[in-house]
PDB file of C-alpha atoms and ligand atoms in Angstrom:
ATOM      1  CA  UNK A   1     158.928 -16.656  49.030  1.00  0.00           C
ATOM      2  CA  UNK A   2     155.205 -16.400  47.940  1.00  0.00           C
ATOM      3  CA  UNK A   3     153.763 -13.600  46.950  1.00  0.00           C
ATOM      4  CA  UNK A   4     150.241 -12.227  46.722  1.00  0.00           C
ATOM      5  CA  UNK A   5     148.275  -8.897  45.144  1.00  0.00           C
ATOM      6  CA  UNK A   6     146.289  -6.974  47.453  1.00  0.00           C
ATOM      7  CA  UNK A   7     144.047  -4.159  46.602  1.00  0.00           C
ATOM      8  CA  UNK A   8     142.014  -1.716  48.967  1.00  0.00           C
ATOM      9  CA  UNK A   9     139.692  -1.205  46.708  1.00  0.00           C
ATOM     10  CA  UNK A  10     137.571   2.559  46.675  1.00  0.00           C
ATOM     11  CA  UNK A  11     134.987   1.938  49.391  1.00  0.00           C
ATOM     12  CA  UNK A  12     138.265   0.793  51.672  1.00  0.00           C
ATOM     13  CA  UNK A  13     139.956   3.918  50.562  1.00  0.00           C
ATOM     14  CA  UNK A  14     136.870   5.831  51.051  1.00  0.00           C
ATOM     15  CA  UNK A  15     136.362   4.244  54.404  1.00  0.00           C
ATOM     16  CA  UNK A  16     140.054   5.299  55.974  1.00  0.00           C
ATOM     17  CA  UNK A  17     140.177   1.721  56.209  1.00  0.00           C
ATOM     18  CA  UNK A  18     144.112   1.351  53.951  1.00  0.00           C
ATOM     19  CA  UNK A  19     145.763   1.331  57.747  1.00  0.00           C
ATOM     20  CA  UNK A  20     143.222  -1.217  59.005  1.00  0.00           C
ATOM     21  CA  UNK A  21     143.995  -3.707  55.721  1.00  0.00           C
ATOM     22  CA  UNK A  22     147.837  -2.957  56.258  1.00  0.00           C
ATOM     23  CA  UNK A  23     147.817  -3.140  60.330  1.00  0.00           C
ATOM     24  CA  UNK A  24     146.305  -6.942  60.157  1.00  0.00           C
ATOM     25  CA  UNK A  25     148.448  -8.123  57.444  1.00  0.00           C
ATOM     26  CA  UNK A  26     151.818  -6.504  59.227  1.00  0.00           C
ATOM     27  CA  UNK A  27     150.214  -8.001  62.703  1.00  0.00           C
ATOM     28  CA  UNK A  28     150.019 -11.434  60.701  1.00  0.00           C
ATOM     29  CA  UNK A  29     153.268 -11.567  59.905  1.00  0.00           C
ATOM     30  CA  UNK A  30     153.373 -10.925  56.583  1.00  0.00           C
ATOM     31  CA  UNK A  31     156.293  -8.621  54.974  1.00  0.00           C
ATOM     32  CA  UNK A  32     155.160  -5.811  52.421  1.00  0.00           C
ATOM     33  CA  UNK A  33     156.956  -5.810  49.306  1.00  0.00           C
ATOM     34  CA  UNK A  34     155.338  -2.916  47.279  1.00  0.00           C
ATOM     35  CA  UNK A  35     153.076  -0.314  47.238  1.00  0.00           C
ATOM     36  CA  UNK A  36     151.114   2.163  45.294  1.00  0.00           C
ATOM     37  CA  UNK A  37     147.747   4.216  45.484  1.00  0.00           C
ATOM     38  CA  UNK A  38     146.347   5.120  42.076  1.00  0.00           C
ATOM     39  CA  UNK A  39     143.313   5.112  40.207  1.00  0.00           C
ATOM     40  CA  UNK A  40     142.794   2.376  37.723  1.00  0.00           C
ATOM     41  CA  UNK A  41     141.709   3.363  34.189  1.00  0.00           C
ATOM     42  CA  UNK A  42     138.547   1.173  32.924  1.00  0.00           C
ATOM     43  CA  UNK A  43     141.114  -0.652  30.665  1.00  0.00           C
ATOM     44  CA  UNK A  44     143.273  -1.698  33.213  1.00  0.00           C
ATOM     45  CA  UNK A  45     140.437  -3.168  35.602  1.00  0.00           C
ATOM     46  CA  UNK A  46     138.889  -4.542  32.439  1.00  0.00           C
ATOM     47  CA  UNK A  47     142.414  -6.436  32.004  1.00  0.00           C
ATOM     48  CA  UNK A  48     142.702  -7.574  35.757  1.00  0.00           C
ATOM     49  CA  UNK A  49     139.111  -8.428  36.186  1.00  0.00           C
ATOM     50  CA  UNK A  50     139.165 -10.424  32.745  1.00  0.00           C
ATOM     51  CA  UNK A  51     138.344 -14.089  33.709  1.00  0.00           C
ATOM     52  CA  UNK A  52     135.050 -12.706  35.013  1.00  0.00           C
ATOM     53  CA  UNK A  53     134.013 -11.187  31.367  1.00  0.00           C
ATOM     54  CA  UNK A  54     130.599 -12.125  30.724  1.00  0.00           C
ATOM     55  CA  UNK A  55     129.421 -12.576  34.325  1.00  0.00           C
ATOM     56  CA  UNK A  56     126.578 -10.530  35.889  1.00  0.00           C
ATOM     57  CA  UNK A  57     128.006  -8.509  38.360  1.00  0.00           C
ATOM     58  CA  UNK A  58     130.853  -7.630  35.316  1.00  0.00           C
ATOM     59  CA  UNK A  59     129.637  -3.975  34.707  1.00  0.00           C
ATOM     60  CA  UNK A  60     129.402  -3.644  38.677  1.00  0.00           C
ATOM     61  CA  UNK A  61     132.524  -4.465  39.212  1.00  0.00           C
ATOM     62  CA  UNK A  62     134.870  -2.865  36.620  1.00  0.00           C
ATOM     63  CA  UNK A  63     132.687   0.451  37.340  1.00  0.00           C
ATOM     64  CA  UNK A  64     132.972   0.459  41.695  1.00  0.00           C
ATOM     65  CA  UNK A  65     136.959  -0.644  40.775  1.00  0.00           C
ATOM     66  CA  UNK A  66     137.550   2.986  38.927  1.00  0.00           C
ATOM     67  CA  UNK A  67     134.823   4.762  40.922  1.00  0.00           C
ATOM     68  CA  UNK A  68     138.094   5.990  43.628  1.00  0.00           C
ATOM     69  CA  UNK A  69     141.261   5.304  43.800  1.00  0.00           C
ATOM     70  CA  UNK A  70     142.750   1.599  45.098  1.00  0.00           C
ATOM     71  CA  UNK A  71     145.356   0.844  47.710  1.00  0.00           C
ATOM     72  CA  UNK A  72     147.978  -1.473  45.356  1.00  0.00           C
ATOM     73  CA  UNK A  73     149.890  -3.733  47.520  1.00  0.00           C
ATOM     74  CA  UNK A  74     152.090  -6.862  47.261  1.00  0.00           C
ATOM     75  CA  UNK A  75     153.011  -9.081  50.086  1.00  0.00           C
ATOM     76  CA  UNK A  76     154.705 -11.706  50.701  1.00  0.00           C
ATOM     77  CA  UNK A  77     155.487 -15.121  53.296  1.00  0.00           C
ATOM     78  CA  UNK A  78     155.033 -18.562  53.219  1.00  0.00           C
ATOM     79  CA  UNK A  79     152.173 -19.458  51.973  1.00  0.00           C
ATOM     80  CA  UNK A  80     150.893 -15.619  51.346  1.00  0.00           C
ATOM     81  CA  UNK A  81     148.261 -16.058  49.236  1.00  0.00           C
ATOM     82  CA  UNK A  82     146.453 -18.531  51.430  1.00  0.00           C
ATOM     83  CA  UNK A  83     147.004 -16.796  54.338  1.00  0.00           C
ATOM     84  CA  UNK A  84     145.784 -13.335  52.811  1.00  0.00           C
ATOM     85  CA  UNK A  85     142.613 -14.872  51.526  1.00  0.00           C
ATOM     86  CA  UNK A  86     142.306 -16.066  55.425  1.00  0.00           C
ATOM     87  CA  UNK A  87     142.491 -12.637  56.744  1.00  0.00           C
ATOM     88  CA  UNK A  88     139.985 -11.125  54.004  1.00  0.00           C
ATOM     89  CA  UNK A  89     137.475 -13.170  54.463  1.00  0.00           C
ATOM     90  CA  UNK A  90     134.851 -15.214  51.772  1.00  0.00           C
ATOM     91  CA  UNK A  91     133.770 -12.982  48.834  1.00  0.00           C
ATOM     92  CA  UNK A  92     130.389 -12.852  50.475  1.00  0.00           C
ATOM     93  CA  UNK A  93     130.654 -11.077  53.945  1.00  0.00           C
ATOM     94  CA  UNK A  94     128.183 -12.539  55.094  1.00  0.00           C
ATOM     95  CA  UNK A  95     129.811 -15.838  54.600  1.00  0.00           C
ATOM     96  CA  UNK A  96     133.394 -14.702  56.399  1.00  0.00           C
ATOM     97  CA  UNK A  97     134.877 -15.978  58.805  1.00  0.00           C
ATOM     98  CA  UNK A  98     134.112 -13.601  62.229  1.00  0.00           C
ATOM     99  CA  UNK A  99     137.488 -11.989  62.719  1.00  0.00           C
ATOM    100  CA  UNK A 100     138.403 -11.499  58.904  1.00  0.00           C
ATOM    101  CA  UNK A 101     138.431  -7.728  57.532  1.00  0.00           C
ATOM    102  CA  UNK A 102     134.694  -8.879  55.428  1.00  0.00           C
ATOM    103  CA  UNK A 103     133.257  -9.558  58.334  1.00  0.00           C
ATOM    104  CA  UNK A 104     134.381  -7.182  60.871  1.00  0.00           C
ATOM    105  CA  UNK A 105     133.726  -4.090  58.117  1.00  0.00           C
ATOM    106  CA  UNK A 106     131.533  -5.134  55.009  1.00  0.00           C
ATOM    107  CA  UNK A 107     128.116  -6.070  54.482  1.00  0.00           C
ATOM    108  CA  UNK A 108     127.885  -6.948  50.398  1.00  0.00           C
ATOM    109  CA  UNK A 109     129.811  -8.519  48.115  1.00  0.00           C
ATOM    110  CA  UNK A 110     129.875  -5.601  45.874  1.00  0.00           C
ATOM    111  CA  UNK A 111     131.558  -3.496  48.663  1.00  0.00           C
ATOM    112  CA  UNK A 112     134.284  -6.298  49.633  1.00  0.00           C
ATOM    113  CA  UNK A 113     136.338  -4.040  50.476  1.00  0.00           C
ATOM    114  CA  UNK A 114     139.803  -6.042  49.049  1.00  0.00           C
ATOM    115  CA  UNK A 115     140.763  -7.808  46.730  1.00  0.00           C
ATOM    116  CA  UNK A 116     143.465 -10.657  46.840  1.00  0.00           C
ATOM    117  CA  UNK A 117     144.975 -13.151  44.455  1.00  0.00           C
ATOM    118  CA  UNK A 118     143.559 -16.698  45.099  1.00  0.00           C
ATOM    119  CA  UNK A 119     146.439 -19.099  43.957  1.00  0.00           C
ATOM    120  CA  UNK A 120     150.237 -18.558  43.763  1.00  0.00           C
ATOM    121  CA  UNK A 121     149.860 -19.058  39.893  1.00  0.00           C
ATOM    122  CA  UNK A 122     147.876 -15.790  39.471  1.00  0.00           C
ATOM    123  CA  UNK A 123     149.052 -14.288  42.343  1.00  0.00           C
ATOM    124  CA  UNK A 124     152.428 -14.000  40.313  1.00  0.00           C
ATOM    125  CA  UNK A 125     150.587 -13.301  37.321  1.00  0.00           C
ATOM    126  CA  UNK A 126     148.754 -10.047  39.178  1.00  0.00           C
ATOM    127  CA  UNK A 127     152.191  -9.102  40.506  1.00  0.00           C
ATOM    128  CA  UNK A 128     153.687  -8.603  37.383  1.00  0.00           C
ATOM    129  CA  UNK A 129     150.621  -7.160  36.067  1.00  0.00           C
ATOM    130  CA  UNK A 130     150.139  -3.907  38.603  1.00  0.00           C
ATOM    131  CA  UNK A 131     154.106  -3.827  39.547  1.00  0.00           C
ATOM    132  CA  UNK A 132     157.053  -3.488  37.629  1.00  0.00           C
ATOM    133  CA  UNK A 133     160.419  -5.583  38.621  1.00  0.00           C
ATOM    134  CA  UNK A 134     161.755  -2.868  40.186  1.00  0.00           C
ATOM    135  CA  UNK A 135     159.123  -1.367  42.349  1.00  0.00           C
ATOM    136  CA  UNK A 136     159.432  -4.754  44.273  1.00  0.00           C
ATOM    137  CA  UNK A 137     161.805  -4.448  47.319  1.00  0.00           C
ATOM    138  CA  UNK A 138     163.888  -7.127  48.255  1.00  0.00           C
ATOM    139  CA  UNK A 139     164.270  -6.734  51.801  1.00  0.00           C
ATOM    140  CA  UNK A 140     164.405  -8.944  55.346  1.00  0.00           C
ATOM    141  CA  UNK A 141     163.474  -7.505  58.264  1.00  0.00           C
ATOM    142  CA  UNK A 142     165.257  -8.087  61.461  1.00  0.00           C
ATOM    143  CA  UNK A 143     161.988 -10.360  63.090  1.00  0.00           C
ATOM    144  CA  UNK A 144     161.598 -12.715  60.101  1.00  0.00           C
ATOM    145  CA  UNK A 145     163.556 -15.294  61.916  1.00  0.00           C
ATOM    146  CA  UNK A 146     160.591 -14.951  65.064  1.00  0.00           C
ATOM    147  CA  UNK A 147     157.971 -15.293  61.950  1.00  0.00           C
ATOM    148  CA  UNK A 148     159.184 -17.532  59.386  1.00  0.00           C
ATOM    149  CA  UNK A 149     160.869 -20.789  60.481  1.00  0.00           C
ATOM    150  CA  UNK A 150     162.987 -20.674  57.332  1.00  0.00           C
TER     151      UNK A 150
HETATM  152  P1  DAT B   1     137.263 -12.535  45.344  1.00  0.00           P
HETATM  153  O1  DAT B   1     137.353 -11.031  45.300  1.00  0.00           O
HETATM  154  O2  DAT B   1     136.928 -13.019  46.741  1.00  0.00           O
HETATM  155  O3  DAT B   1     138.454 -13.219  44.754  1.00  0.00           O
HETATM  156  P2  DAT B   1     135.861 -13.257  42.888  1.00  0.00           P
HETATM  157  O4  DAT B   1     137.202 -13.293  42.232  1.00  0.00           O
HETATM  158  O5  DAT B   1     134.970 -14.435  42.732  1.00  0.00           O
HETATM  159  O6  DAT B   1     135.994 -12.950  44.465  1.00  0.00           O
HETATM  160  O7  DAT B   1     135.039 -11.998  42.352  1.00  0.00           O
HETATM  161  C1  DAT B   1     135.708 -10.755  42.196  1.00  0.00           C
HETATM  162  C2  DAT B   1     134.848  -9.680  42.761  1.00  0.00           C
HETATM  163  O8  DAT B   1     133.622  -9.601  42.024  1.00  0.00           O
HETATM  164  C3  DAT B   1     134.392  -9.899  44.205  1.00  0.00           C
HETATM  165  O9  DAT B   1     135.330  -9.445  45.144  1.00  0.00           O
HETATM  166  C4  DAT B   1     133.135  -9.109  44.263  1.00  0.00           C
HETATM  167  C5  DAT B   1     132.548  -9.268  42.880  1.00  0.00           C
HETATM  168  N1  DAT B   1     131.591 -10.371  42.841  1.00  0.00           N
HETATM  169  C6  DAT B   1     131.852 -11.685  42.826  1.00  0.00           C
HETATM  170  N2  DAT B   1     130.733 -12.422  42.794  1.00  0.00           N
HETATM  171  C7  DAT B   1     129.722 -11.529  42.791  1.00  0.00           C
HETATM  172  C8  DAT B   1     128.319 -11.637  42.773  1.00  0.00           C
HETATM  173  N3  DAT B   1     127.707 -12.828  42.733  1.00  0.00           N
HETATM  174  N4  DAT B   1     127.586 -10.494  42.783  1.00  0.00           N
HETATM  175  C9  DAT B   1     128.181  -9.294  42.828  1.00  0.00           C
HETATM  176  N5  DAT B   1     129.519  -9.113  42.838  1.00  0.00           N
HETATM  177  C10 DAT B   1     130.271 -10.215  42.826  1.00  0.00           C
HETATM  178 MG1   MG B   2     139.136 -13.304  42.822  1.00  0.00          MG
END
């Protein structure tokens, strides 16, 4: 089953906005398989946010991603990471889709409000970067048969 990261970042957690993120992707169909708040240390956001080293809005980001603490998540269904970016929204919120959480509660791309992993590849790759093997649950829940046609 495919699985994606998802991170309320601090202006979600400031916001009281984890139950909103969680309520949509639950609503969606999508089945959690771990969790965790914690603050990041610069060194860990400097090691997730790596592939945009070097970029403009690098400082920015690394600094609002340890300025609270984050909302880590991982969930998963067919085709998770797809459908996850769906529900979030484009980067820009003023470019997502009406109906995604960017839209409906963010106004700037520095205060996205989420974060979530854009292809399976590194949506493993963040998985086993924020989670350890065994804080992921293997569950099934008794409606995945209603959700998932295999
Ligand atoms: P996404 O979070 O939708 O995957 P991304 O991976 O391109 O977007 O960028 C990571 C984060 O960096 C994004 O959520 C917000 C910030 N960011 C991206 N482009 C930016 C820009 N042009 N100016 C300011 N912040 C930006
Ligand atoms: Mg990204």
């Amino acid at each position: 089953m495919e699985r994606t990261l998802v991170l309320v970042k601090p202006d979600g957690v400031q916001r009281g906005l984890i139950g909103e993120v969680i309520a949509r992707l639950e609503r969606r169909g999508l089945r959690l398989v771990a969790a965790k708040f914690m603050q990041v240390s610069r060194e860990f956001a400097e090691t997730h946010y790596a592939i945009h080293k070097g970029k403009p809005f690098y400082d920015g980001l690394i600094s609002y991603i340890i300025s609270a603490p984050v909302m880590a998540m991982v969930w998963e269904g067919p085709n998770a990471v797809a459908a996850v970016r769906q529900t979030m929204g484009a980067t820009r919120p003023t470019e997502a889709a009406p109906g995604s959480i960017r839209h409906d509660f963010a106004l700037e791309v520095g205060r996205n409000l989420t974060h979530a992993s854009d292809t399976v590849e590194n949506g493993e790759k963040e998985v086993a970067l924020w989670f350890k093997q065994e804080e992921l649950v293997d569950w099934k829940r008794e409606v995945d048969r209603w959700v998932f046609e295999k």
